[in-house]
PDB file of N, CA and C in Angstrom:
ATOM      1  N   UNK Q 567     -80.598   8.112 -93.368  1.00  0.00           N
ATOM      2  CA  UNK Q 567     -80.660   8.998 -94.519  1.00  0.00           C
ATOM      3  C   UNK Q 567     -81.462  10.244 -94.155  1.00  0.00           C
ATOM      4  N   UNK Q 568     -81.144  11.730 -94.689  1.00  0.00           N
ATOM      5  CA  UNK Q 568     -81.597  12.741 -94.473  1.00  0.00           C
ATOM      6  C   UNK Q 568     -82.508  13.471 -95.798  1.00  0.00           C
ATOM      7  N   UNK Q 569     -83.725  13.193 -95.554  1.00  0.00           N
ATOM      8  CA  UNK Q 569     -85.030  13.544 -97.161  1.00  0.00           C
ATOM      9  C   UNK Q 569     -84.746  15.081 -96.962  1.00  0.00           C
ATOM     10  N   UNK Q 570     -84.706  15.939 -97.927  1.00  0.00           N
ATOM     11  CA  UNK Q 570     -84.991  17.396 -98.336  1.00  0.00           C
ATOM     12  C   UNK Q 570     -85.797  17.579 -99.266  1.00  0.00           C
ATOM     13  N   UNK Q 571     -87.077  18.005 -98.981  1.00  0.00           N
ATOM     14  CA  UNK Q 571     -88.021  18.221 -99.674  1.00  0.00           C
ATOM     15  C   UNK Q 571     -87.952  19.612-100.152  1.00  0.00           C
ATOM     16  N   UNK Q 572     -88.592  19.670-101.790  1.00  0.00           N
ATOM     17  CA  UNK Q 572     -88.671  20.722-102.643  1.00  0.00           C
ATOM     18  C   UNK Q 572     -87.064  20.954-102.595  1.00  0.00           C
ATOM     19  N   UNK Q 573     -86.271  19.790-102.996  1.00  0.00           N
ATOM     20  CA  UNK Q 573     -84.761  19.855-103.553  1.00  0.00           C
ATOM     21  C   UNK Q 573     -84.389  20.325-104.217  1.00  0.00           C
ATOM     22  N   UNK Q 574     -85.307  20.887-105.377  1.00  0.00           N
ATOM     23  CA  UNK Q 574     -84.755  21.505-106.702  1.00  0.00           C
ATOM     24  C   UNK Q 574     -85.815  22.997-106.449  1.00  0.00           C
ATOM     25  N   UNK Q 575     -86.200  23.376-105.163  1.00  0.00           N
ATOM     26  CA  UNK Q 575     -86.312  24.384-104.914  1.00  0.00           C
ATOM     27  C   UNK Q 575     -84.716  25.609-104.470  1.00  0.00           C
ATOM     28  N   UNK Q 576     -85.226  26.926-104.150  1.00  0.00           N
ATOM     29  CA  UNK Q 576     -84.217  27.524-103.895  1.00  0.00           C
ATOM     30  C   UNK Q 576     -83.889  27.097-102.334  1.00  0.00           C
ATOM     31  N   UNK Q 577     -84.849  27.139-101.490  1.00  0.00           N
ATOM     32  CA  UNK Q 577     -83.952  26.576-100.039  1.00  0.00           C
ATOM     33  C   UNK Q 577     -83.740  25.381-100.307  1.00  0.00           C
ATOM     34  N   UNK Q 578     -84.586  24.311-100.971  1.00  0.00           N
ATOM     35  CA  UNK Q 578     -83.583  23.220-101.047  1.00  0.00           C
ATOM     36  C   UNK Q 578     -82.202  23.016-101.380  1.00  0.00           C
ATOM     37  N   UNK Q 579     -81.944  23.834-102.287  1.00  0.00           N
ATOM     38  CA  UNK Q 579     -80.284  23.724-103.001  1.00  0.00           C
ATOM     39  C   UNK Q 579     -79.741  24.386-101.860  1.00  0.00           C
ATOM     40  N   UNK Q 580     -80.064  25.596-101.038  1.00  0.00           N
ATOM     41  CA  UNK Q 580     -79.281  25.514 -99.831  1.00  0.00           C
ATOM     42  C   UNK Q 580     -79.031  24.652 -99.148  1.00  0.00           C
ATOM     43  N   UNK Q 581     -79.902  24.159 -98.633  1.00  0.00           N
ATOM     44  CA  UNK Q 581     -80.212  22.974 -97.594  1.00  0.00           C
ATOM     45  C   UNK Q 581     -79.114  21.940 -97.836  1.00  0.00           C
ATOM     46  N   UNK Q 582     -79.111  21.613 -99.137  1.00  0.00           N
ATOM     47  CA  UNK Q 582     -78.374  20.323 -99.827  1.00  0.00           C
ATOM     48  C   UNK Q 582     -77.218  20.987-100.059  1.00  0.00           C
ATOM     49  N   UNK Q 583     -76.667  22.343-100.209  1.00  0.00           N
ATOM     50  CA  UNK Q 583     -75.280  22.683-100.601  1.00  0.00           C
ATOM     51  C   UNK Q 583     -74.778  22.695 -98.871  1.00  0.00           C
ATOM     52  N   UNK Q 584     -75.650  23.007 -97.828  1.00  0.00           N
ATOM     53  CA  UNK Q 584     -74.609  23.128 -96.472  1.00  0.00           C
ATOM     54  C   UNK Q 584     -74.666  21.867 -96.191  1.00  0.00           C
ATOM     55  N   UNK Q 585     -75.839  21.003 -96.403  1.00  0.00           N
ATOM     56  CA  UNK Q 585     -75.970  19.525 -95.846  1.00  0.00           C
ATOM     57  C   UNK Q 585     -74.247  18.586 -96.390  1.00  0.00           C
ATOM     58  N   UNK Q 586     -74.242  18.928 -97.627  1.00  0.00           N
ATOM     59  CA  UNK Q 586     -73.280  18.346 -98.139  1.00  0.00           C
ATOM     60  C   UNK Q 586     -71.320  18.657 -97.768  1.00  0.00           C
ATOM     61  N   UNK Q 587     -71.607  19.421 -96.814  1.00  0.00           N
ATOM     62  CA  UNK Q 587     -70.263  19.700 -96.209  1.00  0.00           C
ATOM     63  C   UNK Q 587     -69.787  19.087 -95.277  1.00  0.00           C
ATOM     64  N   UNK Q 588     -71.142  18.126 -94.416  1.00  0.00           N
ATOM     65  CA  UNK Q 588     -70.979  17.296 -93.313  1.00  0.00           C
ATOM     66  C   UNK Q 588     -71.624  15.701 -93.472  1.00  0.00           C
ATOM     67  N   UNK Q 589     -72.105  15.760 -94.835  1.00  0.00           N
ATOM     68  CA  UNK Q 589     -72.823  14.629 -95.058  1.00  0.00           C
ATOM     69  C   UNK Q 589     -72.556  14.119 -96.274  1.00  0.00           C
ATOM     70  N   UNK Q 590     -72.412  12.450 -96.397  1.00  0.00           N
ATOM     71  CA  UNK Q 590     -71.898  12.088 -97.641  1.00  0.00           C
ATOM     72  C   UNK Q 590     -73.482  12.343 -98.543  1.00  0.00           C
ATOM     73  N   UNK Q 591     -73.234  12.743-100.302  1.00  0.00           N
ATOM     74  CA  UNK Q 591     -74.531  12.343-100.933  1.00  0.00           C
ATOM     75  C   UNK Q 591     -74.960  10.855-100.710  1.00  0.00           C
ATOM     76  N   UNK Q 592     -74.211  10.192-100.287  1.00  0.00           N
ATOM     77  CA  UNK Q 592     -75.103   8.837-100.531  1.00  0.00           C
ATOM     78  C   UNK Q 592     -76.038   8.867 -99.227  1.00  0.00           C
ATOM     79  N   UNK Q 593     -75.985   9.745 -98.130  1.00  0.00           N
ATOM     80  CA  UNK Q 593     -76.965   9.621 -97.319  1.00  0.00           C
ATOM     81  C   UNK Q 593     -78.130  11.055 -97.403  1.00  0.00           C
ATOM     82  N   UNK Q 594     -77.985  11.611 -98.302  1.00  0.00           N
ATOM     83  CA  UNK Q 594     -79.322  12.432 -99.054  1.00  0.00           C
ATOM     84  C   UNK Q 594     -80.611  11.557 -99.890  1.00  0.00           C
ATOM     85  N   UNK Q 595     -81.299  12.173 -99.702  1.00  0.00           N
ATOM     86  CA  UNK Q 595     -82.864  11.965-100.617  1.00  0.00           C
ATOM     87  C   UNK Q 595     -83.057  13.140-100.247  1.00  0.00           C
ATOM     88  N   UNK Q 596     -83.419  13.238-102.459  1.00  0.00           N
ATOM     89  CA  UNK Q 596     -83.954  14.978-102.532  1.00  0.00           C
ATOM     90  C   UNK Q 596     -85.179  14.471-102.718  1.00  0.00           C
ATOM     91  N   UNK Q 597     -86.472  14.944-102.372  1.00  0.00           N
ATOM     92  CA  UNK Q 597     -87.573  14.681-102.707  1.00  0.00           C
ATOM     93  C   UNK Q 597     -88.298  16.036-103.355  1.00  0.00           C
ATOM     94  N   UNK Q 598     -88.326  15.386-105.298  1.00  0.00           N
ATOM     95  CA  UNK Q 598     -89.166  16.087-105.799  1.00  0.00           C
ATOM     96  C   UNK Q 598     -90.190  15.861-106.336  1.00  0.00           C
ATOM     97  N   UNK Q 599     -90.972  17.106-107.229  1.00  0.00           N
ATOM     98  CA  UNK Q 599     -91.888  16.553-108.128  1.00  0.00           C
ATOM     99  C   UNK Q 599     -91.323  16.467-109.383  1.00  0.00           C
ATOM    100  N   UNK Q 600     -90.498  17.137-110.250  1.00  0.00           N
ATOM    101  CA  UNK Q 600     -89.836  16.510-111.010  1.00  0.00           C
ATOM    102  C   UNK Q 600     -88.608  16.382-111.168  1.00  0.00           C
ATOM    103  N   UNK Q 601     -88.674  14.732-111.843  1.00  0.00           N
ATOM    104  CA  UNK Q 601     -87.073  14.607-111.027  1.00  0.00           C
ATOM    105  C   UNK Q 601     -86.285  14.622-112.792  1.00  0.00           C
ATOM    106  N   UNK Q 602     -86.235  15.281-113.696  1.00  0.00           N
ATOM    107  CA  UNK Q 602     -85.449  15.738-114.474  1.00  0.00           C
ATOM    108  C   UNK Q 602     -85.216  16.922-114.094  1.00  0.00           C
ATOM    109  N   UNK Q 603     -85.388  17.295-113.397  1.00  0.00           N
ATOM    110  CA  UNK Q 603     -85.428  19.031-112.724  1.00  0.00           C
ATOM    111  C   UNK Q 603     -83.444  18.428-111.860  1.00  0.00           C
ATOM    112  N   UNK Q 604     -83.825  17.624-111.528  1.00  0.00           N
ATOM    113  CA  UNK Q 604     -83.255  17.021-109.996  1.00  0.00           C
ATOM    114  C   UNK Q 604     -81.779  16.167-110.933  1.00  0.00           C
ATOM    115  N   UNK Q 605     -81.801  16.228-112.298  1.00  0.00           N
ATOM    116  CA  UNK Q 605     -80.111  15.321-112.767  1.00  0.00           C
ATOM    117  C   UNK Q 605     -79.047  15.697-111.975  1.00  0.00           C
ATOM    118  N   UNK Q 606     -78.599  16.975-111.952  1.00  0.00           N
ATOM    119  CA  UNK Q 606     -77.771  17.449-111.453  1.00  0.00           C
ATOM    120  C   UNK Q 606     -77.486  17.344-109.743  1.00  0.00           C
ATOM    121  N   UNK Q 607     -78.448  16.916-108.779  1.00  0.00           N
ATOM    122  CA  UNK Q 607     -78.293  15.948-107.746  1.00  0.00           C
ATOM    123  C   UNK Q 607     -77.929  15.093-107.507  1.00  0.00           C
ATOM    124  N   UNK Q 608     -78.951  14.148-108.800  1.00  0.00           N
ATOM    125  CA  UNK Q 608     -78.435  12.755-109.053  1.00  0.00           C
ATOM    126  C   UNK Q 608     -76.963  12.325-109.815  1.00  0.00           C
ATOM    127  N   UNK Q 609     -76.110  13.364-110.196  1.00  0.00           N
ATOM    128  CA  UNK Q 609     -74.650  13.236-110.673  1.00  0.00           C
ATOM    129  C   UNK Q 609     -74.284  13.413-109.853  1.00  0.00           C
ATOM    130  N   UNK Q 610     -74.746  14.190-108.465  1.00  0.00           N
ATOM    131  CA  UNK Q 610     -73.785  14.489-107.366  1.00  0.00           C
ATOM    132  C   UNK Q 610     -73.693  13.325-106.409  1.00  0.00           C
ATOM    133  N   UNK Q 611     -74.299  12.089-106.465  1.00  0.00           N
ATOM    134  CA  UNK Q 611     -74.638  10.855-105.729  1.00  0.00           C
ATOM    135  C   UNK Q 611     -76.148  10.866-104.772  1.00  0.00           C
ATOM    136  N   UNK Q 612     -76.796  12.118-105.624  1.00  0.00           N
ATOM    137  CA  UNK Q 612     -77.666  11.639-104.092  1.00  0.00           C
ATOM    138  C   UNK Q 612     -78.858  11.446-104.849  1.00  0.00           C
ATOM    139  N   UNK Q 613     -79.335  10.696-104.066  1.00  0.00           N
ATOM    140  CA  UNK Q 613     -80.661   9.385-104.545  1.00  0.00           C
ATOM    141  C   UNK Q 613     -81.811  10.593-104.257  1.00  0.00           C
ATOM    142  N   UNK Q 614     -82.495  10.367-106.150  1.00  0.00           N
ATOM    143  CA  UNK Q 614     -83.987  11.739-106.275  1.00  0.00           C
ATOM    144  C   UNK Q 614     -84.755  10.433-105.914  1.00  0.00           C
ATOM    145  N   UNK Q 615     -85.817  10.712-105.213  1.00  0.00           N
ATOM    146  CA  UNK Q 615     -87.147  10.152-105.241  1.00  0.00           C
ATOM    147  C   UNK Q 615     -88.688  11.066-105.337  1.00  0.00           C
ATOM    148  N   UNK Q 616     -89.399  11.011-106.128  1.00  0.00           N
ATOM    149  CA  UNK Q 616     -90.237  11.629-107.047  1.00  0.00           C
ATOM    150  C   UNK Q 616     -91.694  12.071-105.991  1.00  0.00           C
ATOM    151  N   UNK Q 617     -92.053  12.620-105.871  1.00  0.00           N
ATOM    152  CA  UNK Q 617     -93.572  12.692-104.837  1.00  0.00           C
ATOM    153  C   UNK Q 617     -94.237  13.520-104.693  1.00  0.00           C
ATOM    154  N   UNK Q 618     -95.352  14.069-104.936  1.00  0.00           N
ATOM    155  CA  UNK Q 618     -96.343  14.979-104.512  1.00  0.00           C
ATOM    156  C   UNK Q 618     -96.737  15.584-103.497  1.00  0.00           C
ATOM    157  N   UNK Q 619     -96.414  16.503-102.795  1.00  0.00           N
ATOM    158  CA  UNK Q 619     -96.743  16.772-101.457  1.00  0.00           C
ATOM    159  C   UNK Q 619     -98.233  16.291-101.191  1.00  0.00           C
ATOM    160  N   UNK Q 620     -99.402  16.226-102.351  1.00  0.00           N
ATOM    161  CA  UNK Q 620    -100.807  15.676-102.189  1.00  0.00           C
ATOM    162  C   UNK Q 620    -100.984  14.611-102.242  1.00  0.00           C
ATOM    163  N   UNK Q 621    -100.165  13.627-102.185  1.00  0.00           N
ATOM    164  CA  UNK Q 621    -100.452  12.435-102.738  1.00  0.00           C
ATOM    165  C   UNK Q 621     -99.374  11.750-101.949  1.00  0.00           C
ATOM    166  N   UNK Q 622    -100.228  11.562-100.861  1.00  0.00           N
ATOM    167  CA  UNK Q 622     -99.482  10.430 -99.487  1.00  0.00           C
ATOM    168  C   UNK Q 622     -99.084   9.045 -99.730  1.00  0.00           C
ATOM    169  N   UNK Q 623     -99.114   8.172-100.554  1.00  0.00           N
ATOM    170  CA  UNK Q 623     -98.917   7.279-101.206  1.00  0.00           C
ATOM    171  C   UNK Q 623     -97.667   7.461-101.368  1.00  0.00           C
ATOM    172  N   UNK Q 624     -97.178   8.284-102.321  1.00  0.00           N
ATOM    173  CA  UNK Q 624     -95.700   8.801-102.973  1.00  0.00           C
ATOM    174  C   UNK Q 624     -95.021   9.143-101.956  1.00  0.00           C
ATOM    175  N   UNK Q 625     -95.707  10.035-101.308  1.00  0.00           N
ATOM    176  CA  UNK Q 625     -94.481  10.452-100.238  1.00  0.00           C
ATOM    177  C   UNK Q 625     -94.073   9.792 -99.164  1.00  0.00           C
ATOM    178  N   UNK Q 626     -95.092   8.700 -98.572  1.00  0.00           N
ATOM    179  CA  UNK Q 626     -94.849   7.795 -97.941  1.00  0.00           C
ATOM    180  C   UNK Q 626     -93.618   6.747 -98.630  1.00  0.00           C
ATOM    181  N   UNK Q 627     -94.155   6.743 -99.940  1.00  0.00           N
ATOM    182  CA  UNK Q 627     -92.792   5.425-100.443  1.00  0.00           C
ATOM    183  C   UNK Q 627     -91.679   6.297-100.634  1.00  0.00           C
ATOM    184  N   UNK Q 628     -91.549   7.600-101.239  1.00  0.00           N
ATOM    185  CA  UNK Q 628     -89.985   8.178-100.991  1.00  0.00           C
ATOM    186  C   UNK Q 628     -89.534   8.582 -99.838  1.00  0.00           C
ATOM    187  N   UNK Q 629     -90.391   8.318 -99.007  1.00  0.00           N
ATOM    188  CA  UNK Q 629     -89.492   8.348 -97.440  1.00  0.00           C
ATOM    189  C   UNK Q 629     -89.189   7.193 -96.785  1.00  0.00           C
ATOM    190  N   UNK Q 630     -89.057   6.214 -97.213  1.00  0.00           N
ATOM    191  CA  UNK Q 630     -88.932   4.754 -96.907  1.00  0.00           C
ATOM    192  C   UNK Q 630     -87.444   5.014 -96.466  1.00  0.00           C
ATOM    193  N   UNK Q 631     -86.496   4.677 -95.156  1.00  0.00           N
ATOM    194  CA  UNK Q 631     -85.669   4.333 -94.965  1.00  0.00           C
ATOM    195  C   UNK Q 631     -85.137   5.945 -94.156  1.00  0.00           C
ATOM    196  N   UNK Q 632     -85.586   6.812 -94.606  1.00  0.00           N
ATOM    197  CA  UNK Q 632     -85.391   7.776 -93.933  1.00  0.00           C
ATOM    198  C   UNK Q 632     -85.108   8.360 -92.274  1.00  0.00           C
ATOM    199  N   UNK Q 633     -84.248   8.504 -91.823  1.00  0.00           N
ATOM    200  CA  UNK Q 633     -84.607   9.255 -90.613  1.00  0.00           C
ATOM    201  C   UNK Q 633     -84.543  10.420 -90.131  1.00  0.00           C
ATOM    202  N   UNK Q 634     -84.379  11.284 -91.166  1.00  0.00           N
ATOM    203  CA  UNK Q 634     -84.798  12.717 -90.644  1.00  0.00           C
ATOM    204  C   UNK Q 634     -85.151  13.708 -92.209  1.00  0.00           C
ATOM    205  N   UNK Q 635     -86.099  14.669 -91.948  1.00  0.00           N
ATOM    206  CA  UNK Q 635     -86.210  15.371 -93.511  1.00  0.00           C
ATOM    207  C   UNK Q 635     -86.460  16.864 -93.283  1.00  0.00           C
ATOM    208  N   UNK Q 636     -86.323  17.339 -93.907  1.00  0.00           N
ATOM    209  CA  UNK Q 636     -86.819  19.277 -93.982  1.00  0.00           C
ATOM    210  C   UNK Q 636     -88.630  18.804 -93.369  1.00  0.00           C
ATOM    211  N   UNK Q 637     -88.960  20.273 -93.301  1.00  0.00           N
ATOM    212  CA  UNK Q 637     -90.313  20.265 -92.673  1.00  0.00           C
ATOM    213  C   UNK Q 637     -90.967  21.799 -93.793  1.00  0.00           C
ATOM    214  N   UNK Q 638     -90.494  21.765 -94.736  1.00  0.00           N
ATOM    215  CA  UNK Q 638     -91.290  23.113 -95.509  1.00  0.00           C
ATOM    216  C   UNK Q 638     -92.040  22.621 -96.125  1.00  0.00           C
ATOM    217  N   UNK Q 639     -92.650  21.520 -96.371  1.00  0.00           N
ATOM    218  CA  UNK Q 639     -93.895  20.670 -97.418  1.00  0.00           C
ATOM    219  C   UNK Q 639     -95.268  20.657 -96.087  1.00  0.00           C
ATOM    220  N   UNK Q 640     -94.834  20.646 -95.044  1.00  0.00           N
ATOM    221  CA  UNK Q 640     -96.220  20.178 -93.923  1.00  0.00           C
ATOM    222  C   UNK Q 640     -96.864  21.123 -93.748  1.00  0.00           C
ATOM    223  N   UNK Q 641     -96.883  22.227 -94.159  1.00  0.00           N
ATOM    224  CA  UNK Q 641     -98.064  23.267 -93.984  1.00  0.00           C
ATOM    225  C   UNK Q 641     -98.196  24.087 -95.701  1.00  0.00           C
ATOM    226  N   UNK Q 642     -98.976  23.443 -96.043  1.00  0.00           N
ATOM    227  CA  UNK Q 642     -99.510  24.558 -97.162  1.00  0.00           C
ATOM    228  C   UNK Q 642    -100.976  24.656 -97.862  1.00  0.00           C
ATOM    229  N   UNK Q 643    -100.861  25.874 -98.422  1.00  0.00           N
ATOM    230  CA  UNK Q 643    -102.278  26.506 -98.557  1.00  0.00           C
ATOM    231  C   UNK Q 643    -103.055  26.032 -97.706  1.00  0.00           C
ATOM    232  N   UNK Q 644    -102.581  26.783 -96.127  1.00  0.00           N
ATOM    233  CA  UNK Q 644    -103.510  26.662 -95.177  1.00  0.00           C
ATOM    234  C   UNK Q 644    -104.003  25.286 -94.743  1.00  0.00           C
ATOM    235  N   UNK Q 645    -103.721  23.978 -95.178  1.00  0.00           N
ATOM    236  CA  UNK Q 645    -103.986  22.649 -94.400  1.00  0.00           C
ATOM    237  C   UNK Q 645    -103.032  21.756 -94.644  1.00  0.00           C
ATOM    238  N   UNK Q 646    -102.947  20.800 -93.871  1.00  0.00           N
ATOM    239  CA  UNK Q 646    -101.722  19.973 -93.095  1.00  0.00           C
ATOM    240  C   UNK Q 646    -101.810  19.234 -94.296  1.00  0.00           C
ATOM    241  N   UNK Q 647    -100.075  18.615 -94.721  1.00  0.00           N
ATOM    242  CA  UNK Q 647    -100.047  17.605 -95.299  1.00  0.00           C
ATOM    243  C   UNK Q 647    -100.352  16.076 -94.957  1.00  0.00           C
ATOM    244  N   UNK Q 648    -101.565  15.263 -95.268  1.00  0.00           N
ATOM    245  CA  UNK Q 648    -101.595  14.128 -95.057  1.00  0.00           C
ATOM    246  C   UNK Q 648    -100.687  12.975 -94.302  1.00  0.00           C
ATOM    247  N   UNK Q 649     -99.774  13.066 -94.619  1.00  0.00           N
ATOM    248  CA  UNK Q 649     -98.616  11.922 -94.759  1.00  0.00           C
ATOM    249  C   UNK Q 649     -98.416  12.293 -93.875  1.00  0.00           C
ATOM    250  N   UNK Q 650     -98.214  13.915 -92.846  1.00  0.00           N
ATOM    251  CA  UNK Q 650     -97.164  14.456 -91.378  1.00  0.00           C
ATOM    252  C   UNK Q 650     -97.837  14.042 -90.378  1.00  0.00           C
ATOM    253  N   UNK Q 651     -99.219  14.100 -90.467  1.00  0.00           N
ATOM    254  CA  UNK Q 651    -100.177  13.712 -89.620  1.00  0.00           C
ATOM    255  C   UNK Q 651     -99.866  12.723 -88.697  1.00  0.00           C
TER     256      UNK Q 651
END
């Protein structure tokens, strides 16, 4: 499965509109923070899972099963995200 983080961002919906030309939704995870933001993913087949870029806990469990994801969540306001480490 391929995670795209900040999915219901604007590069995410890129990300996920070219991803989806070579990839079925059932092998997407959008990873957001809110996932009523995110219905319109989840009608398209692809599995939202909910997470905080601060809060390694969450993002550790919505990346469960994953093997590959975007990389625009691991650097912000100047220090590393927990979880990339």
């Amino acid at each position: 499965m391929i995670a795209i983080t900040g999915a219901t961002g604007q590069l995410g919906h890129y990300v996920i509109e070219s991803l989806m030309k070579t990839v079925p939704a059932s092998q997407i995870v959008a990873i957001v923070r809110n996932p009523a933001k995110a219905q319109a993913l989840a009608a398209q087949g692809i599995t939202v899972r909910q997470a905080d870029y601060g809060d390694e806990a969450a993002l550790t469990s919505a990346l469960q099963g994953v093997e590959k994801t975007t990389a625009d969540l691991f650097q912000r306001s100047g220090s590393t995200c927990p979880a990339a480490s």
